[in-house]
PDB file of C-alpha atoms in Angstrom:
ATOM      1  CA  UNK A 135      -4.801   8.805 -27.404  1.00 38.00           C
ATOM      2  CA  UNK A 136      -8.482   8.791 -27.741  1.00 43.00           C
ATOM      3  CA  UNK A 137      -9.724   5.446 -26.722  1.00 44.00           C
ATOM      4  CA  UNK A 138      -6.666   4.850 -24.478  1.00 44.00           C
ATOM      5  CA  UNK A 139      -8.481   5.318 -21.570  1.00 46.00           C
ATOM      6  CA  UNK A 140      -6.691   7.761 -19.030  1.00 56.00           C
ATOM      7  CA  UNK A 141      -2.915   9.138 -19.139  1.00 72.00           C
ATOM      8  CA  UNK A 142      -0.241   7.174 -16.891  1.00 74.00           C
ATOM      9  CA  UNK A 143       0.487   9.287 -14.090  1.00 82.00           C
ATOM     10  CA  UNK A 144       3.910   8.837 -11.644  1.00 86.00           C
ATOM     11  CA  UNK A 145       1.007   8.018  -9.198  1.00 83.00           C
ATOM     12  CA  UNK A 146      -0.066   5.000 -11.291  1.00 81.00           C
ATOM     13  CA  UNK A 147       3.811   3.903 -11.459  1.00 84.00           C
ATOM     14  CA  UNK A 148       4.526   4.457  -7.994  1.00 87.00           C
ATOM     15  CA  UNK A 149       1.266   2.103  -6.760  1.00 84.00           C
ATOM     16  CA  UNK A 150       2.122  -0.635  -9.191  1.00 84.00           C
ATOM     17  CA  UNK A 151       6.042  -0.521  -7.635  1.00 88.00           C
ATOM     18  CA  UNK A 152       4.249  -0.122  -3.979  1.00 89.00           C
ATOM     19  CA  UNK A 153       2.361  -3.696  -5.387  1.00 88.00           C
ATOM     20  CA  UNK A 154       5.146  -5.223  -6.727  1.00 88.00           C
ATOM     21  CA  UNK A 155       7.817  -4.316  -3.745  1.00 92.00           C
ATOM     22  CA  UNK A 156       5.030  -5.391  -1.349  1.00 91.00           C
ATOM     23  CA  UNK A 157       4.677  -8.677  -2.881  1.00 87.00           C
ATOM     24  CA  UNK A 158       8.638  -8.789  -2.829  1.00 90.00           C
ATOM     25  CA  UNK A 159       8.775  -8.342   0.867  1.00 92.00           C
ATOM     26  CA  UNK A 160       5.872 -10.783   2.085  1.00 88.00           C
ATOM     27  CA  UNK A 161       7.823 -13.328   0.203  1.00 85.00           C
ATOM     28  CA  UNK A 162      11.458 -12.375   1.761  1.00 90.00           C
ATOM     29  CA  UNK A 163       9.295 -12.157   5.182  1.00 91.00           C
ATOM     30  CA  UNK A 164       8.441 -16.059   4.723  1.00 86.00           C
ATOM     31  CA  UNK A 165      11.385 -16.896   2.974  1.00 84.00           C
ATOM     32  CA  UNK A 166      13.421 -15.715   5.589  1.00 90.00           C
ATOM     33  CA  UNK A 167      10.833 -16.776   8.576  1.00 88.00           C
ATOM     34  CA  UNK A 168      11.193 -12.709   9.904  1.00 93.00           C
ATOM     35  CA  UNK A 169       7.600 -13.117  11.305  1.00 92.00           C
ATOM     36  CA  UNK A 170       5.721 -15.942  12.946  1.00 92.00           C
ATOM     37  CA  UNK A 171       3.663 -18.197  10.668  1.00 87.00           C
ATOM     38  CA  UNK A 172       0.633 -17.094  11.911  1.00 87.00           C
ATOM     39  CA  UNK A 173       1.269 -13.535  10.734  1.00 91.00           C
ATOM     40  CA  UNK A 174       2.487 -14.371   7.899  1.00 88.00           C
ATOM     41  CA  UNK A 175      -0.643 -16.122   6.891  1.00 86.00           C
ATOM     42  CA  UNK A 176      -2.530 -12.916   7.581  1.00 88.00           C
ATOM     43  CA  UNK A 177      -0.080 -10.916   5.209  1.00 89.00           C
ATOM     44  CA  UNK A 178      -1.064 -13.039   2.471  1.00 85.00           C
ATOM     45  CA  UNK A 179      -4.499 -12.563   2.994  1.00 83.00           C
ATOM     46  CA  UNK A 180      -4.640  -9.311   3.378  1.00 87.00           C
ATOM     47  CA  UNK A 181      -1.806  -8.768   0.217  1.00 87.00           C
ATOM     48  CA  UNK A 182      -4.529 -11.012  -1.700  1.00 82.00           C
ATOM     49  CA  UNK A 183      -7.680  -8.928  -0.533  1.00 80.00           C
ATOM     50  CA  UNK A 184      -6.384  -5.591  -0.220  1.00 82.00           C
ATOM     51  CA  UNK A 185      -4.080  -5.496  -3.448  1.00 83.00           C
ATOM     52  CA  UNK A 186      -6.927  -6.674  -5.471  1.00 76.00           C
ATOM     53  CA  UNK A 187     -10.099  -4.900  -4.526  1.00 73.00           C
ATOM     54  CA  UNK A 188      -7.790  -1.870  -4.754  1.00 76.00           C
ATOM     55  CA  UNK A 189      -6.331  -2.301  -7.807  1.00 76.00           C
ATOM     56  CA  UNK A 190      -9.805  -3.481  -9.439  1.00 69.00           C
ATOM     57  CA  UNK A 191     -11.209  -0.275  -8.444  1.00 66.00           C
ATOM     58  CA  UNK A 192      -8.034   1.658  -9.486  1.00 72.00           C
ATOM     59  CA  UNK A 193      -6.863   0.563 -12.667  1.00 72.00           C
ATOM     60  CA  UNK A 194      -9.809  -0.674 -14.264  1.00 68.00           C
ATOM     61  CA  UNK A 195     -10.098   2.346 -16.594  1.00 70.00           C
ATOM     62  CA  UNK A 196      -6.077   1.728 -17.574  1.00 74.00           C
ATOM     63  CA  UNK A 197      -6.425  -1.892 -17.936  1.00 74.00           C
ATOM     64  CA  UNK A 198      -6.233  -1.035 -21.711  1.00 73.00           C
ATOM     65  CA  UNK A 199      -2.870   1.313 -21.459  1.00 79.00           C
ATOM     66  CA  UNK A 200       0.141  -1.363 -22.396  1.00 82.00           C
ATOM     67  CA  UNK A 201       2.094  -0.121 -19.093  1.00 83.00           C
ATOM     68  CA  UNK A 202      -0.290  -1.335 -16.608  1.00 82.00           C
ATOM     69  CA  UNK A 203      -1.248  -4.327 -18.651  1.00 83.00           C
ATOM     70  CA  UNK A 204       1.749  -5.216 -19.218  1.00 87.00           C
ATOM     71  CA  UNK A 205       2.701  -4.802 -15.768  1.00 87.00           C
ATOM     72  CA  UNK A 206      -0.541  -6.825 -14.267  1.00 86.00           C
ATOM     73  CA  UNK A 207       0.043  -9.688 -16.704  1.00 89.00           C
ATOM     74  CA  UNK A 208       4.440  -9.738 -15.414  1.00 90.00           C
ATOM     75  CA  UNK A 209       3.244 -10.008 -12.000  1.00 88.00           C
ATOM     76  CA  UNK A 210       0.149 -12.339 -12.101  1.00 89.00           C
ATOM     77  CA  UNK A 211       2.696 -14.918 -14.130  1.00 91.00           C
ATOM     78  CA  UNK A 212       5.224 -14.369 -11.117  1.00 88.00           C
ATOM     79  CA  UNK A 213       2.504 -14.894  -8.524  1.00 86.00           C
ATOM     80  CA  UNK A 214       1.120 -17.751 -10.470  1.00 89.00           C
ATOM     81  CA  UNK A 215       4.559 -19.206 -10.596  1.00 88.00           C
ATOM     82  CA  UNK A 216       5.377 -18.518  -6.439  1.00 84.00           C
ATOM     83  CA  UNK A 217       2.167 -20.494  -6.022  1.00 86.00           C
ATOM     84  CA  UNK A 218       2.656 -23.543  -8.228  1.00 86.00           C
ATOM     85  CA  UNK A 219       6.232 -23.692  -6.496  1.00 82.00           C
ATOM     86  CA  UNK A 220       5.143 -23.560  -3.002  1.00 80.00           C
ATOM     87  CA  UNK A 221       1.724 -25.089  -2.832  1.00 75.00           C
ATOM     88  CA  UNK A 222       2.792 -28.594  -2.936  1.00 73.00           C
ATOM     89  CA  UNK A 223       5.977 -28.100  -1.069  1.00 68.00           C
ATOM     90  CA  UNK A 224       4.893 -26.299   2.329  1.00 69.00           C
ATOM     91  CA  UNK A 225       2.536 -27.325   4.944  1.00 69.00           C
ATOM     92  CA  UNK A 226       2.874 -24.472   6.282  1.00 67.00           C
ATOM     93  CA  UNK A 227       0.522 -22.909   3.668  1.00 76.00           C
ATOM     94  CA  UNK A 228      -2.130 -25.615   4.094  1.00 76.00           C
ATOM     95  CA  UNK A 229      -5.807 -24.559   5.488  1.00 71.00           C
ATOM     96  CA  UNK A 230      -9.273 -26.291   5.421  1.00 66.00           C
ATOM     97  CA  UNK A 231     -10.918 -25.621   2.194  1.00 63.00           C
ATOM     98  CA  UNK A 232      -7.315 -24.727   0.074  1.00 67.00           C
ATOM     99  CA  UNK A 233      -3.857 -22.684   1.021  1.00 77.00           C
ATOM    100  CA  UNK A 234      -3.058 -19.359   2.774  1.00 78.00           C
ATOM    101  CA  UNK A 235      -1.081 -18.720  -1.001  1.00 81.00           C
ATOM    102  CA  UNK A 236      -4.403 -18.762  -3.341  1.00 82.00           C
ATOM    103  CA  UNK A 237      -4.683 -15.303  -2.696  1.00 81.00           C
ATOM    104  CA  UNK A 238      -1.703 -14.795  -5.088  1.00 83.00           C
ATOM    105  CA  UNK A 239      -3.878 -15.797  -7.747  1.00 86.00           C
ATOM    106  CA  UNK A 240      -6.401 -12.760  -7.311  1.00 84.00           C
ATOM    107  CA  UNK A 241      -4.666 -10.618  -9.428  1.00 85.00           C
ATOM    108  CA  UNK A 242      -4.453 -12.854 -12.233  1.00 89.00           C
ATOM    109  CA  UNK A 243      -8.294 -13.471 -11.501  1.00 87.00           C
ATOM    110  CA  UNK A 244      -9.136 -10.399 -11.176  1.00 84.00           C
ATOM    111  CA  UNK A 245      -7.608  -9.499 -15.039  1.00 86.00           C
ATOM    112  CA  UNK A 246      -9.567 -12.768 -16.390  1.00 88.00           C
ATOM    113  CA  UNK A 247     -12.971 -11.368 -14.649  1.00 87.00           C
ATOM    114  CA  UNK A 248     -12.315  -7.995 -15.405  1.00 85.00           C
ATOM    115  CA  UNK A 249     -11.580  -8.754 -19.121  1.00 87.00           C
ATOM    116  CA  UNK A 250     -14.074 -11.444 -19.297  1.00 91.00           C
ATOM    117  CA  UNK A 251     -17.073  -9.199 -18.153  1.00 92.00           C
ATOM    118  CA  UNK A 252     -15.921  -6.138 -20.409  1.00 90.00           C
ATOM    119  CA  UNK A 253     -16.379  -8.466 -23.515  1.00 93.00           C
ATOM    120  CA  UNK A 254     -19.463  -9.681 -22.636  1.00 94.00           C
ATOM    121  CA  UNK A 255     -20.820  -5.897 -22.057  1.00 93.00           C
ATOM    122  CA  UNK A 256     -19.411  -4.990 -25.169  1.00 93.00           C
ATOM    123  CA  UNK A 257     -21.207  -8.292 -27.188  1.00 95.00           C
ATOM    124  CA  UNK A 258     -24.217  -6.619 -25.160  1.00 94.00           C
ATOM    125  CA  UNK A 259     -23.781  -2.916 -25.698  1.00 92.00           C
ATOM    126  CA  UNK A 260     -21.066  -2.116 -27.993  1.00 90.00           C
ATOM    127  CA  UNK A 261     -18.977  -0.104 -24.964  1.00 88.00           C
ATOM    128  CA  UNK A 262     -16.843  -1.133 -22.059  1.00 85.00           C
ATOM    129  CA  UNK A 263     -18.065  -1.614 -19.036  1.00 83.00           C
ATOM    130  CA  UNK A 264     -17.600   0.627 -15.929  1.00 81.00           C
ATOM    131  CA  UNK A 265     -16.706  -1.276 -12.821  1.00 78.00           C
ATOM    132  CA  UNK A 266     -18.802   0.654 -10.102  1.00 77.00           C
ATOM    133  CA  UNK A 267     -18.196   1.026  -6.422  1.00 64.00           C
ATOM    134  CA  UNK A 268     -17.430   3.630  -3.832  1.00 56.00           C
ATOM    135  CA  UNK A 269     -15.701   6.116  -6.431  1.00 55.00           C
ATOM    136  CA  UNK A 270     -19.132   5.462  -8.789  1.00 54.00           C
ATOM    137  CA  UNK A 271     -22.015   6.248  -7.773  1.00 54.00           C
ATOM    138  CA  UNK A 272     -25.474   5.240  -9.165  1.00 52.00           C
ATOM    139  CA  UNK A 273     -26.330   7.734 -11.829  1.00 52.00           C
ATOM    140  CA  UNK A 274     -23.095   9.196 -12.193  1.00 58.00           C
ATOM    141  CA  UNK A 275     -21.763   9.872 -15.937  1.00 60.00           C
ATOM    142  CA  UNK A 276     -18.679   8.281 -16.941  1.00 61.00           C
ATOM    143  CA  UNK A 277     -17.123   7.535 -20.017  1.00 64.00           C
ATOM    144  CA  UNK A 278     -19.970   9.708 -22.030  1.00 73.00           C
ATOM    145  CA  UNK A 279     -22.419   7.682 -20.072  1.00 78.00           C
ATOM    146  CA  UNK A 280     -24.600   6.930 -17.339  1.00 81.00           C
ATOM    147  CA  UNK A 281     -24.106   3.562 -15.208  1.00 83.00           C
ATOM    148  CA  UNK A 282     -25.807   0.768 -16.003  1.00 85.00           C
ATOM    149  CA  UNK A 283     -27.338  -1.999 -13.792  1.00 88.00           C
ATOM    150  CA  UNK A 284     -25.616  -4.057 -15.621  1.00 90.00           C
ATOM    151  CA  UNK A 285     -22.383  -2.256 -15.033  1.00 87.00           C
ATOM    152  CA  UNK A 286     -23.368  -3.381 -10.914  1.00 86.00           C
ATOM    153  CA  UNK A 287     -24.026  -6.968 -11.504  1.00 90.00           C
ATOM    154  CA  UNK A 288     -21.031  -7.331 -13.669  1.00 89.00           C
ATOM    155  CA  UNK A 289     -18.862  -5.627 -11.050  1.00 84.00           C
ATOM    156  CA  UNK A 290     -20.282  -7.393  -8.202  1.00 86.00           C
ATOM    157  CA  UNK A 291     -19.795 -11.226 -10.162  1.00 89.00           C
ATOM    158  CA  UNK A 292     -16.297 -10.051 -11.259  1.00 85.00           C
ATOM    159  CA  UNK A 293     -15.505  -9.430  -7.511  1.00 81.00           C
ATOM    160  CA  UNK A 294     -17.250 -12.434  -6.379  1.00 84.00           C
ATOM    161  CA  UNK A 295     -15.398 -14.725  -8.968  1.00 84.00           C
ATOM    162  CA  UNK A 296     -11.788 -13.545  -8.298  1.00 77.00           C
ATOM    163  CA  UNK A 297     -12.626 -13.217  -4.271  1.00 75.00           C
ATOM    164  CA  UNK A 298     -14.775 -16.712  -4.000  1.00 80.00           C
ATOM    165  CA  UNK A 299     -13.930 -18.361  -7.470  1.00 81.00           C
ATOM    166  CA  UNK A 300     -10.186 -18.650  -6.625  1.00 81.00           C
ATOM    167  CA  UNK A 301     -10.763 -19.702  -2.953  1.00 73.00           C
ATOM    168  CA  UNK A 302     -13.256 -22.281  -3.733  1.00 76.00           C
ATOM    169  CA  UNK A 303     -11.475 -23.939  -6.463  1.00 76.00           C
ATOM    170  CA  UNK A 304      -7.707 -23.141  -5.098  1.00 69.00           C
TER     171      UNK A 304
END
């Protein structure tokens, strides 16, 4: 198991069925117009946002553990596939600068940056890198090693691509 990264836990399974029966529901919600528009809008930012940042700073250790890649990969396809489907089709999506649905591409983002980033650290240093944030702070060992500043910047442009990157261009 040694290079695995950390064990699956029922916790891990239960958050990545919270994701995916979230996702499930937003789209019944609009599907089946259960909430105003307006609301709705706000679900799929916050679904986008939340979902994201959370599971960035969750699963980023795991993101080599075939269950939760495996998982990440099923849904971003299905999220990639709800947005190609309804982008075009409904206005009521459209906003200035892009569509209420390009937050369903964050996840998928987010796996590009994080995988993106963690290459380039390891063409740099030979190790993965550790996404930092509120769980890691500065100095603090982790994974036989202290945090890098590099570790920070490549944390902060992975955010900033999947957060900015995907609204700017989507």
């Amino acid at each position: 198991m040694k290079g695995l990264g950390t064990i699956i836990t029922i916790w891990d399974k239960i958050v990545v069925l919270l994701y995916l029966l979230s996702g499930l529901l937003l789209f019944v919600t609009y599907y089946y117009a259960l909430l105003p528009i307006a609301v709705i809008h706000k679900l799929f930012v916050a679904f986008g946002i939340g979902w994201s940042f959370m599971l960035y700073g969750l699963f980023y250790k795991k993101l080599k553990q075939p269950f939760i890649v495996t998982s990440f990969i099923v849904f971003s396809i299905i999220q990639i596939i709800i947005y190609v489907s309804f982008k075009n089709e409904s206005i009521f999506f459209d906003r200035i600068g892009g569509t209420y649905l390009s937050t369903l591409l964050f996840l998928p983002a987010m796996l590009i940056s994080y995988h993106l980033f963690n290459l380039l650290n390891r063409f740099i240093y030979k190790d993965d890198l550790i996404i930092t944030g509120p769980g890691n702070r500065l100095g603090q060992p982790q994974n036989g090693r202290k945090i890098r500043t590099l570790d920070f910047v490549f944390s902060f442009a992975g955010a900033l691509l999947f957060l900015f990157g995907v609204t700017i261009l989507f």
